[in-house]
Amino acid sequence: MLEPKDMRPIPKSVKIPKRTIPDFAMTLNYSAFIFILFLQKHVKILTIKSSKGGPLHQWVGERYP
């Protein structure tokens, strides 16, 4: 049996960077994809609500012309 001192660095230094970083990037890309789809569906509603030229209208206009 390995001692706890020998087993501790294995999951912290090897498994965590290889597993969680790609999963974290995948979840970021997935959430960004849903957010872009949500914006595309609701851009008209957002522009109607902020038709007075609010910061939200400028933000949507700059990033999604």
Coordinates of C-alpha atoms in Angstrom, one line a residue:
M1 CA 0.0 0.0 0.0
L2 CA 1.2 3.5 -0.8
E3 CA 1.4 6.0 2.0
P4 CA -0.9 9.1 1.9
K5 CA 2.2 11.3 1.2
D6 CA 2.9 9.3 -2.0
M7 CA -0.8 9.4 -3.2
R8 CA -1.4 13.1 -2.6
P9 CA 0.6 14.6 -5.5
I10 CA -0.8 12.2 -8.1
P11 CA -4.4 13.5 -8.2
K12 CA -3.4 17.1 -7.6
S13 CA -0.6 17.5 -10.1
V14 CA -1.6 15.0 -12.8
K15 CA -5.4 14.4 -12.9
I16 CA -6.7 17.9 -12.2
P17 CA -4.9 19.8 -14.9
K18 CA -5.6 17.2 -17.6
R19 CA -9.3 16.7 -16.8
T20 CA -10.8 19.9 -15.4
I21 CA -9.1 22.4 -17.7
P22 CA -10.5 20.9 -20.9
D23 CA -13.9 20.4 -19.2
F24 CA -13.8 24.0 -18.0
A25 CA -13.0 25.2 -21.5
M26 CA -15.8 23.0 -23.0
T27 CA -18.3 24.4 -20.5
L28 CA -17.2 28.0 -21.3
N29 CA -17.6 27.4 -25.0
Y30 CA -20.9 25.7 -24.5
S31 CA -22.3 28.5 -22.3
A32 CA -20.9 31.2 -24.7
F33 CA -22.6 29.3 -27.6
I34 CA -26.0 29.3 -25.8
F35 CA -25.5 33.0 -24.8
I36 CA -24.9 33.9 -28.5
L37 CA -28.0 32.0 -29.5
F38 CA -29.9 33.7 -26.8
L39 CA -28.7 37.1 -28.0
Q40 CA -29.6 36.3 -31.6
K41 CA -33.1 35.4 -30.6
H42 CA -33.6 38.4 -28.3
V43 CA -31.7 41.1 -30.1
K44 CA -34.9 42.6 -31.4
I45 CA -36.5 42.6 -27.9
L46 CA -33.3 44.1 -26.5
T47 CA -33.2 46.9 -29.1
I48 CA -36.9 47.7 -28.5
K49 CA -36.4 47.9 -24.7
S50 CA -33.3 50.1 -25.1
S51 CA -34.4 52.0 -28.1
K52 CA -33.5 55.3 -26.4
G53 CA -29.8 54.5 -26.9
G54 CA -28.9 52.9 -23.6
P55 CA -25.7 51.1 -22.9
L56 CA -27.3 47.7 -23.6
H57 CA -28.3 48.8 -27.1
Q58 CA -24.8 50.1 -27.8
W59 CA -23.2 46.9 -26.4
V60 CA -25.3 44.7 -28.6
G61 CA -24.8 47.0 -31.6
E62 CA -21.0 47.0 -31.2
R63 CA -20.6 43.3 -30.8
Y64 CA -23.4 42.1 -33.1
P65 CA -23.9 44.6 -35.9

